[in-house]
Short mmCIF file of C-alpha atoms and ligand atoms in Angstrom, two decimals:
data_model
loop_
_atom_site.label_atom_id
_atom_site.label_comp_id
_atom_site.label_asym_id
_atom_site.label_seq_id
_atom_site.Cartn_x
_atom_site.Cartn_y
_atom_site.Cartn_z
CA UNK A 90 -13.94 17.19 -8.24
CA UNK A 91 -15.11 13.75 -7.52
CA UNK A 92 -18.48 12.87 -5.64
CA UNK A 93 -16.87 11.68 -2.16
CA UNK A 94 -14.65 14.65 -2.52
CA UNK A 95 -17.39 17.15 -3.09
CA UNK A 96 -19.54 15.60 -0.40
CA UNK A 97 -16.65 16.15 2.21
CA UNK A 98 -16.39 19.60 0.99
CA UNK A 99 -19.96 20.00 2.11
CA UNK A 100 -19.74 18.76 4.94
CA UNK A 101 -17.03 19.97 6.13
CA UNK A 102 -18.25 23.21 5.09
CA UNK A 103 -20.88 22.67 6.78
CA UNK A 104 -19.92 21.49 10.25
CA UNK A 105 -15.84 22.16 10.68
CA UNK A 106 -12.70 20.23 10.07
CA UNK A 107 -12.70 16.91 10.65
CA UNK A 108 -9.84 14.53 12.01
CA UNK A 109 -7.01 13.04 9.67
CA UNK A 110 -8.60 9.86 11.00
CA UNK A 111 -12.11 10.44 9.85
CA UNK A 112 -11.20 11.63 6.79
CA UNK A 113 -9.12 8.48 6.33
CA UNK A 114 -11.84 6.65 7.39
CA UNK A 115 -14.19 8.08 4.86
CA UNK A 116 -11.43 7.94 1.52
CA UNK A 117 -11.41 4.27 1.82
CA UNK A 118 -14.15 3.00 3.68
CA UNK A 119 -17.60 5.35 2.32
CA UNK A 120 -20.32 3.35 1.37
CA UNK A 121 -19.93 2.70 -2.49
CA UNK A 122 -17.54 5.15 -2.91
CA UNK A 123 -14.19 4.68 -0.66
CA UNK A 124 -11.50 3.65 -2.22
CA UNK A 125 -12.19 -0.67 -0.85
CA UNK A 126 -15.84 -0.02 -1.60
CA UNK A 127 -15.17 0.87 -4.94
CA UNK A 128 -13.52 -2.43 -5.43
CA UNK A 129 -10.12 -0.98 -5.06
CA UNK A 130 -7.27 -2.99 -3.01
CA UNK A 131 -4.77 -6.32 -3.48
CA UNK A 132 -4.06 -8.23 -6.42
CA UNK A 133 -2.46 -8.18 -9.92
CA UNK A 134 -5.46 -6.62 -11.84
CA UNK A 135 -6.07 -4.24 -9.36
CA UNK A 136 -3.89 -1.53 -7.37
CA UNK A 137 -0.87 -3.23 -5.13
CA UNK A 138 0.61 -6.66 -4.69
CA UNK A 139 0.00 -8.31 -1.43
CA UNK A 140 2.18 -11.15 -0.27
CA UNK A 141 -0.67 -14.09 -1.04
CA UNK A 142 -0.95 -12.10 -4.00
CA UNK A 143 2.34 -12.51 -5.22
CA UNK A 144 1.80 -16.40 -5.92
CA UNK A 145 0.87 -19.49 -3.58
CA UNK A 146 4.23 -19.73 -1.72
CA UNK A 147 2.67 -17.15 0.93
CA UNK A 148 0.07 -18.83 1.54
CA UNK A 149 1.55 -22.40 1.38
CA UNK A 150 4.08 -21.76 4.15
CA UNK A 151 1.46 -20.10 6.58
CA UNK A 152 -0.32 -23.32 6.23
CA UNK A 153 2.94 -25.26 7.34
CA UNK A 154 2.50 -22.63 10.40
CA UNK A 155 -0.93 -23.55 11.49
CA UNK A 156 0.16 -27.06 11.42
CA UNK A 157 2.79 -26.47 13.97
CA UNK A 158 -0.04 -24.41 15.79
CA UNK A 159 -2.29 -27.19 15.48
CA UNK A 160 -0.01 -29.64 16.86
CA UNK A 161 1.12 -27.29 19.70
CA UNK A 162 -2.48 -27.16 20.69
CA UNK A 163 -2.86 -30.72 20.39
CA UNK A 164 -4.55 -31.13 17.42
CA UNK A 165 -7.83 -29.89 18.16
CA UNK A 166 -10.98 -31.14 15.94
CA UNK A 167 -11.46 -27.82 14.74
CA UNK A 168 -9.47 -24.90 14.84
CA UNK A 169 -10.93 -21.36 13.34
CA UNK A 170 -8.76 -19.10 11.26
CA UNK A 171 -9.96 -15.83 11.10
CA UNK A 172 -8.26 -13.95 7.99
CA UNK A 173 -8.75 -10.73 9.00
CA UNK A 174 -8.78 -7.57 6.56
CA UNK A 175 -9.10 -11.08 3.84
CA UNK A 176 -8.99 -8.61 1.17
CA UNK A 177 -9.58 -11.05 -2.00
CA UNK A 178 -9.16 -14.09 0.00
CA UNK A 179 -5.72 -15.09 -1.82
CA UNK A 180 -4.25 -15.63 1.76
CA UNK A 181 -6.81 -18.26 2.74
CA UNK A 182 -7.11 -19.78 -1.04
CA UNK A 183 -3.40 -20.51 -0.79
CA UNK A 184 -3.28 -21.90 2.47
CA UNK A 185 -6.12 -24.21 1.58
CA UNK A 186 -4.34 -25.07 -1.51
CA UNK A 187 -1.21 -26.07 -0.01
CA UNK A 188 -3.31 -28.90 1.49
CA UNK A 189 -2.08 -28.69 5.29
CA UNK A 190 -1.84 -31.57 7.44
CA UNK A 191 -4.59 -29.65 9.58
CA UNK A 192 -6.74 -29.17 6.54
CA UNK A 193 -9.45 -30.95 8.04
CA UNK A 194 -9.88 -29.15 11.26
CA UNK A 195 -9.71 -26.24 9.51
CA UNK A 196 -12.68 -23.72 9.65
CA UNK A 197 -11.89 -20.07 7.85
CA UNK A 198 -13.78 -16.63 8.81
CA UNK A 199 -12.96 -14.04 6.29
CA UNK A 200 -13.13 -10.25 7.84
CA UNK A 201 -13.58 -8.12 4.95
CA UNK A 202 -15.31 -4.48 5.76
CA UNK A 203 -15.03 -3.93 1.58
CA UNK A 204 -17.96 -6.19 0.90
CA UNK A 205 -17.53 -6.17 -2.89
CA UNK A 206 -14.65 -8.13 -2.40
CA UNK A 207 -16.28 -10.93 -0.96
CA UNK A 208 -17.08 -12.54 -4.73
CA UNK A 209 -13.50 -13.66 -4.91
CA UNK A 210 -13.43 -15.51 -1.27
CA UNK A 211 -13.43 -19.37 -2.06
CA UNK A 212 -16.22 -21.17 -1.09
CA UNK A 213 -17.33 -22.64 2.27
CA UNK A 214 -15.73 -20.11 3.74
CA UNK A 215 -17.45 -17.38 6.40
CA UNK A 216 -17.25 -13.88 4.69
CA UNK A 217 -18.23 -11.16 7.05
CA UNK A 218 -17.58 -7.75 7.88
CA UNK A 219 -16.77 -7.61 11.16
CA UNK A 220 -14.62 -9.67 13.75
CA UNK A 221 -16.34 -12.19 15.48
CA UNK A 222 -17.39 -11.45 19.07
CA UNK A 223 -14.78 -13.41 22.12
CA UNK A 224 -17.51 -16.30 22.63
CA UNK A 225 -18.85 -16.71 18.69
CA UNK A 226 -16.46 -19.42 17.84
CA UNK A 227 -16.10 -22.79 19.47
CA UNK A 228 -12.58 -23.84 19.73
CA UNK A 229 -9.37 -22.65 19.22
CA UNK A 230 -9.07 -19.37 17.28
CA UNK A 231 -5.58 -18.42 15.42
CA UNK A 232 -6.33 -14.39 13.99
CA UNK A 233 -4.00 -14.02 10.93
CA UNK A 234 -4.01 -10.34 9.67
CA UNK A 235 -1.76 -9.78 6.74
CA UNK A 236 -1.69 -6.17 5.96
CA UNK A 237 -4.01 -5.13 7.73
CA UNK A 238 -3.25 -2.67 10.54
CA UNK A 239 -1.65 -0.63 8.16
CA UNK A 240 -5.15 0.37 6.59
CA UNK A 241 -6.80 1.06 9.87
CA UNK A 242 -7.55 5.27 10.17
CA UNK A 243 -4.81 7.06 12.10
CA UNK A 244 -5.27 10.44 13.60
CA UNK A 245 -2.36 12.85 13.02
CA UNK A 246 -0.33 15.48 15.40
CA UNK A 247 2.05 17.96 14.49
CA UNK A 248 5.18 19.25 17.01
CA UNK A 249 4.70 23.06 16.73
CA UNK A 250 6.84 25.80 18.67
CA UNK A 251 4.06 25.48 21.71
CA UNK A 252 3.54 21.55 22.20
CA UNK A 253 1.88 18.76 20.20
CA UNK A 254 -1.14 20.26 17.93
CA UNK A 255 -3.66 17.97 15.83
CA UNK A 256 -3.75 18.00 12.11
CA UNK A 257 -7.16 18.12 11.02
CA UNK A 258 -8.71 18.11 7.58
CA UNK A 259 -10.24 21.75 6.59
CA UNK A 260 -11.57 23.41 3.71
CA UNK A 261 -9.92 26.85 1.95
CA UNK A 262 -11.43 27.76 -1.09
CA UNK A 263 -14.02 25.19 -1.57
CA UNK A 264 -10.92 22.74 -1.49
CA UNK A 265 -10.06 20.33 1.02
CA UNK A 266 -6.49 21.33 2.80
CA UNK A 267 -4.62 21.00 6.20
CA UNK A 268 -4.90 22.84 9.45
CA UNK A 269 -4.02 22.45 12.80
CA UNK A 270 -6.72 22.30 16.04
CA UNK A 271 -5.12 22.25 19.84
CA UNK A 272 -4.99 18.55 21.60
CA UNK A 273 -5.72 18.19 24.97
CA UNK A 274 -3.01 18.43 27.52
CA UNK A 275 -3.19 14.46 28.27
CA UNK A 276 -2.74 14.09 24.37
CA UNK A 277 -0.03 16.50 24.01
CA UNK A 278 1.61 14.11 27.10
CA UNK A 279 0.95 11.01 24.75
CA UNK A 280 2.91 12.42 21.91
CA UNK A 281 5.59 14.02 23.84
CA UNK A 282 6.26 10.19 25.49
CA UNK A 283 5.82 8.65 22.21
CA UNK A 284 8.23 10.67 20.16
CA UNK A 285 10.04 12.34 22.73
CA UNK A 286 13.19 13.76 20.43
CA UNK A 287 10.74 15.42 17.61
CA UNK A 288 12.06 18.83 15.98
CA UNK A 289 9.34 21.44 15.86
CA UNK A 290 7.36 20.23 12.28
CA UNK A 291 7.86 16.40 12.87
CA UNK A 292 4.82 14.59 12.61
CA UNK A 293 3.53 11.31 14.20
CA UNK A 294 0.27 9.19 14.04
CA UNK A 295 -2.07 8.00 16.36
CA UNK A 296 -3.69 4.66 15.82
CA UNK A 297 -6.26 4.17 18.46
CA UNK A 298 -8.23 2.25 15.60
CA UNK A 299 -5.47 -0.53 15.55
CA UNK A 300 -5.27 -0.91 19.43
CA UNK A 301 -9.06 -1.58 19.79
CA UNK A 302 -8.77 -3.57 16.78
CA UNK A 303 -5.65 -5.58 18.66
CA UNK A 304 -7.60 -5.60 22.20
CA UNK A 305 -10.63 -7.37 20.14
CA UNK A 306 -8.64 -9.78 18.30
CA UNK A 307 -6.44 -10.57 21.61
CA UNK A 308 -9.97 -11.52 23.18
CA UNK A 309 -11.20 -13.65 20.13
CA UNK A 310 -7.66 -15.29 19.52
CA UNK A 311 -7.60 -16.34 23.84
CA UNK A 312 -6.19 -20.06 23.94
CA UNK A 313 -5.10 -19.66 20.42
CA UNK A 314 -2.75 -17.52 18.19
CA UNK A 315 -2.57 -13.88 16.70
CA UNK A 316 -0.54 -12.66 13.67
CA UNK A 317 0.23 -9.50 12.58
CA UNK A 318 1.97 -8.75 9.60
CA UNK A 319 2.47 -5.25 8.27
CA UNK A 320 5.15 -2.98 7.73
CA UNK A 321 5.74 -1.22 11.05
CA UNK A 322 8.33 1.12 12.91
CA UNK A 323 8.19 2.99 16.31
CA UNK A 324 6.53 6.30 16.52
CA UNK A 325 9.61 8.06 17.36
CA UNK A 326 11.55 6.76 13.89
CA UNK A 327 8.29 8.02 12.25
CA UNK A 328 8.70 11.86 14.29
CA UNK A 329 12.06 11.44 12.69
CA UNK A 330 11.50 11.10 9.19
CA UNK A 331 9.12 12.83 6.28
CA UNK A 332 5.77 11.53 6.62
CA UNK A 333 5.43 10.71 3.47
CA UNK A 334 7.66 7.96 4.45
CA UNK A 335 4.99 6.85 6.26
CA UNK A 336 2.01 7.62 5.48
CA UNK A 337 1.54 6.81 1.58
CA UNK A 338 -0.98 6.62 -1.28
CA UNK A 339 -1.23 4.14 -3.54
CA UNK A 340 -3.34 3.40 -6.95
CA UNK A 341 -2.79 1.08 -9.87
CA UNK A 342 0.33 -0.18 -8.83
CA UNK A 343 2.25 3.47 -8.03
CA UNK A 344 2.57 5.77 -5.73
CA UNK A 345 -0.58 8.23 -5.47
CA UNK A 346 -0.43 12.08 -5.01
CA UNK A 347 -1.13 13.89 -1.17
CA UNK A 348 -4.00 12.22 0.60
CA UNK A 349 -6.32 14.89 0.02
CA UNK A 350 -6.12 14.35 -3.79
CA UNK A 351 -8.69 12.57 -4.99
CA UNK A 352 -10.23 10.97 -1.86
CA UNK A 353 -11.79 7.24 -2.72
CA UNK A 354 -9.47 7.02 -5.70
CA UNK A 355 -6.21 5.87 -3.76
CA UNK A 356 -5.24 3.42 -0.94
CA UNK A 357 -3.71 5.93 2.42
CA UNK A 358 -1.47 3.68 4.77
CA UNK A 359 0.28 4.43 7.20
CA UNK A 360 3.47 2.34 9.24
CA UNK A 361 1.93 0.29 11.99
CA UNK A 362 3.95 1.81 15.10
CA UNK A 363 5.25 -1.32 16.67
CA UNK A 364 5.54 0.73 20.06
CA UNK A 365 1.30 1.56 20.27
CA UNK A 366 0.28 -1.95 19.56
CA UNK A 367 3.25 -2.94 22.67
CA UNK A 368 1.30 -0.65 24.97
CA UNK A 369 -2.11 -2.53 24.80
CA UNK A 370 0.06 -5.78 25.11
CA UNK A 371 3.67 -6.57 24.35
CA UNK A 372 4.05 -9.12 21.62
CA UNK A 373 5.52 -13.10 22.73
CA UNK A 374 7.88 -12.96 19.49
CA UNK A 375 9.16 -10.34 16.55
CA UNK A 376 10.07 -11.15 13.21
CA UNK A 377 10.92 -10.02 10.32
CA UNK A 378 9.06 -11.86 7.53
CA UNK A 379 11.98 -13.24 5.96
CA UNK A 380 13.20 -14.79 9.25
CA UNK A 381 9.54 -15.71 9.92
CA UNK A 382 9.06 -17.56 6.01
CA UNK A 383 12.85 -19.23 7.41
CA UNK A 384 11.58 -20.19 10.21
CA UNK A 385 8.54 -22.07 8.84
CA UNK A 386 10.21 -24.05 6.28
CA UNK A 387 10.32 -21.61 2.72
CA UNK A 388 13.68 -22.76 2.20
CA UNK A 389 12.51 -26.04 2.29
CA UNK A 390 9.29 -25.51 -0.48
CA UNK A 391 11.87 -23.76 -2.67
CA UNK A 392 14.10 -26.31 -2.64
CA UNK A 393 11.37 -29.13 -3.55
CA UNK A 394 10.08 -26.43 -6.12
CA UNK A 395 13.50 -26.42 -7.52
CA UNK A 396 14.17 -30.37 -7.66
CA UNK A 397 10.57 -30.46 -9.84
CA UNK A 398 11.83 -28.00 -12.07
CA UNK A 399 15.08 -29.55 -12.48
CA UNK A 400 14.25 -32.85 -12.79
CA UNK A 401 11.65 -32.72 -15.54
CA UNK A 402 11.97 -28.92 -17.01
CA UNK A 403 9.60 -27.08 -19.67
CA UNK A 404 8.23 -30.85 -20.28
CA UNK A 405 7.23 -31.40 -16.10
CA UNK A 406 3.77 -29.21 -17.55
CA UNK A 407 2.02 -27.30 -15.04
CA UNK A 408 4.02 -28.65 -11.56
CA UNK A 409 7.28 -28.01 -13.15
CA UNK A 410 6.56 -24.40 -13.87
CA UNK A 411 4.91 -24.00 -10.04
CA UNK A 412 8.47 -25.60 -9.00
CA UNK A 413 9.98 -23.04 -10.62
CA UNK A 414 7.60 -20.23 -9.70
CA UNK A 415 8.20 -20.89 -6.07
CA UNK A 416 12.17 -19.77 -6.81
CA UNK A 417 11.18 -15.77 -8.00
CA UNK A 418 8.23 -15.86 -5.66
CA UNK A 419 10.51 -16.85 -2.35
CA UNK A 420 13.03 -13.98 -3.98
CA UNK A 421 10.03 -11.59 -3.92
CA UNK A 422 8.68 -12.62 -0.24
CA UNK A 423 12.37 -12.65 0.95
CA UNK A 424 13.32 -9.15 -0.37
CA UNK A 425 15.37 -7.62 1.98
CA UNK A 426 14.00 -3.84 0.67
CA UNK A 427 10.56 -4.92 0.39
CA UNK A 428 8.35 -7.56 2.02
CA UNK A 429 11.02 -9.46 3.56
CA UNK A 430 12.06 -6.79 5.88
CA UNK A 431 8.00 -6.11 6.92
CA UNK A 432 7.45 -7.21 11.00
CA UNK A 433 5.59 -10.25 11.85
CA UNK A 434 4.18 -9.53 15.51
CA UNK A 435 2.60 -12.57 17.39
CA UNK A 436 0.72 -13.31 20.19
CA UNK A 437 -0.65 -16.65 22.48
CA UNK A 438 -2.86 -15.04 24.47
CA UNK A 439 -4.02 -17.04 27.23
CA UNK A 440 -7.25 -19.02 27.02
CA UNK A 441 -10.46 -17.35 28.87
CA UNK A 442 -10.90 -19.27 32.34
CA UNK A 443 -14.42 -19.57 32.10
C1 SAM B 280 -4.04 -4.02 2.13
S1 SAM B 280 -5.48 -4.98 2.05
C2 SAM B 280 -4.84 -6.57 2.48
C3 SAM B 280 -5.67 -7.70 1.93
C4 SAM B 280 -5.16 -9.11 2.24
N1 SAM B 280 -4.98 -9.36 3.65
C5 SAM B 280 -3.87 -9.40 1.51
O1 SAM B 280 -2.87 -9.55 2.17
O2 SAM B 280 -3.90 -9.45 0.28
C6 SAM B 280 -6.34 -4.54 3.55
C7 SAM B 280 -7.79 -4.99 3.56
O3 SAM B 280 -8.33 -4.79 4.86
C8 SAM B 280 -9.69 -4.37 4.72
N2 SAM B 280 -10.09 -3.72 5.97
C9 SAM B 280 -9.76 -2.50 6.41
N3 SAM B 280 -10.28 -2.26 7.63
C10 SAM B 280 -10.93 -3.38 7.98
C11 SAM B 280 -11.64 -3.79 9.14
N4 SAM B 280 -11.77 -2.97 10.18
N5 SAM B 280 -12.15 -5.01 9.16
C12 SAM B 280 -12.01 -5.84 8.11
N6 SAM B 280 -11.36 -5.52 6.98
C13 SAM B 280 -10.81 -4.31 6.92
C14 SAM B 280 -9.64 -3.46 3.51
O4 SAM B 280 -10.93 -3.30 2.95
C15 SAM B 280 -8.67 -4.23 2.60
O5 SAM B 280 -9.34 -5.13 1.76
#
C-alpha cells in the first residue's frame, strides 16, 4: 500500500468516510504526494496528451483567437491571459510562439495548483497557484482553461430504491472501498432535477468545485473573455451511462484501474456536465473544438503548412517538416472520436461598472 493510500486509511479510520470529492481532492492534489504534486499530468514524457501538447498548431490558432479578441476590444495596450490549470505551460509557449499580432499587449498568468510544474512555464510569465482576485489585473482579462474543469473534485450520488444517496469513500478491511451516506432532502431534489430519468443504480456527479471555480473566473474575465475547453456532457447522459464512462483514470498514457487503486498514482476525471456550469451562467456560444479550430482559421495554418512542405520537401530543413507537422497534428486536434468532438464553452461577461 502506498503512503497517501495508507494515510487515508488512517484517517479515515480514524474519523469516518469521507466524500468522493475529498478523496478526489486528496489523490491528485496532497502535498508532495497527489498524483499533480508528484509531477504527474500533460505531455509526451509524462501520463496523457493534451491538445498544446500534441504540437504547436493548438496553441498557434488560439493565438489567431486572441487577436480577434484583441481587436474586438479595440486593441487594448495590454490584455492579460490567464492560462488557467497551465499544466506545463505548452498552451501559452505555443501561443507565444505563433507570434500573434497582439503579442505585444500580451501579459500571461499561469494558474497551476501542481507547483512542480511550474519549471517548464516559459519565462516572463506569472506562475501562481491560484486565480487572481476580480480587481488584481489592470485591463482586459481573457481566462483560457484547457482541460481544466475536468480535474476539479466532484462529489458523487447514487439513485437507490429510496431517492438519491451519496457515495462516500469508506474503509473495510483496512482497505479503502465504497459506501453510501443519506443526502439531504434539498440534495436529493438537485439530483432528481438534474437527471430526472435515472434507473435505480445510475450514478451522477456533482461539481460544486467547477461552479465556484466558473463564478470566480466570470468575475476576473468581466469586460473580457472566458474559455472553457474540456470534454463535457449533461448530467442526465452521464445518469444514463456506466460511470466509468465518465469518470476515468489515467497513468502513463492508459487507462488506470478503479479510483481507489492506488490513490496519487493516477489522474481521476470526470465529464464536465455542460448543464451545472449553465446554471451559474448560460454560456454566449458552444462549440465543438473542431468547429471552434474551423472557425479560427486551422484550415488556413494547414494549408500554409502544406504549401512549405510541398514546395521545398525533406530539403525545406526544420520549417518544411513543421509544414508538414501541422497536417497529422490538425488530423489529431480535428478527430471526430477524440479531441475534436470535446466542447468549447465561452463567455463575455460584462465589464464591472465601477
Ligand atoms: C489535464 S491538466 C491540463 C494542463 C494544460 N491546460 C494542458 O492543456 O496541457 C489539468 C491541470 O490543472 C491543474 N489544476 C487542477 N486544479 C487546479 C486549480 N484549482 N487551479 C489551478 N490548476 C489546477 C492540474 O494540476 C493540472 O496540471
Amino acid at each position: 500500500m502506498g503512503e497517501l493510500e495508507q494515510l487515508l486509511v488512517a484517517h479515515i479510520a480514524a474519523t469516518g468516510p469521507i466524500g468522493f470529492d475529498e478523496y478526489q481532492a486528496h489523490a491528485l492534489y496532497a502535498p508532495g504526494l497527489g498524483f499533480y504534486q508528484r509531477g504527474g499530468g500533460a505531455g509526451r514524457r509524462r501520463d496523457f496528451l493534451t491538445s498544446p501538447e500534441i504540437g504547436p498548431l493548438f496553441g498557434a490558432v488560439v493565438a489567431r483567437a486572441l487577436d480577434s479578441w484583441w481587436d474586438e476590444l479595440g486593441q487594448p495596450p495590454r490584455l492579460h491571459v490567464v492560462d488557467a490549470g497551465a499544466g506545463p505551460g505548452g498552451l501559452t509557449r505555443t501561443i507565444q510562439a505563433a507570434r500573434p499580432r497582439s503579442a505585444a499587449a500580451l501579459a500571461f498568468t499561469l494558474v497551476e495548483v501542481g507547483e512542480v510544474q511550474w519549471a517548464t512555464h516559459p519565462d516572463g510569465v506569472t506562475s501562481r497557484p491560484d486565480l487572481p482576485g476580480a480587481r488584481e489585473l489592470d485591463g482586459p482579462v481573457v481566462v483560457l482553461a484547457n482541460e481544466l474543469l475536468d480535474n476539479l473534485p466532484v462529489a458523487l450520488a447514487e439513485r437507490t430504491a429510496a431517492g438519491w444517496a451519496e457515495v462516500v469513500v469508506d474503509v473495510v478491511d483496512g482497505r479503502l472501498a465504497e459506501a453510501h451516506r443519506p443526502l439531504e432532502p434539498v440534495q436529493e431534489g438537485w439530483c432528481a432535477a438534474r437527471a430526472p430519468d435515472a434507473a435505480v443504480g445510475a450514478r451522477i456527479p456533482a461539481q460544486a468545485d467547477a461552479a465556484v471555480w466558473l463564478r470566480n473566473a466570470l468575475d476576473l474575465a468581466a469586460g473580457g473573455r472566458l474559455v472553457v475547453i474540456d470534454y463535457a456532457r449533461t448530467t442526465a447522459e452521464m445518469a444514463a451511462v456506466r460511470p466509468d464512462e465518465w469518470l476515468r483514470t489515467y497513468t502513463a498514457h492508459g487507462r488506470g484501474g478503479a479510483p481507489y487503486d492506488s490513490p496519487g498514482r493516477s489522474d481521476i476525471t470526470c465529464d464536465v456536465a455542460i448543464d451545472q456550469l449553465a446554471l451559474i451562467e448560460p454560456p454566449l456560444a458552444t462549440s465543438t473544438q473542431a468547429e471552434f479550430l474551423r472557425a479560427h482559421g486551422i484550415d488556413e495554418l494547414v494549408a500554409e503548412g502544406r504549401a512549405i512542405w510541398d514546395d521545398r520537401g525533406l530539403g525545406g530543413g526544420l520549417a518544411a517538416i513543421a509544414g508538414r507537422s501541422r497536417i497529422t497534428e490538425a488530423e489529431a486536434l480535428l478527430d471526430p472520436t477524440g479531441p475534436g468532438a470535446f466542447t468549447v464553452l465561452e463567455w463575455a461577461p460584462p465589464a464591472r461598472s465601477s
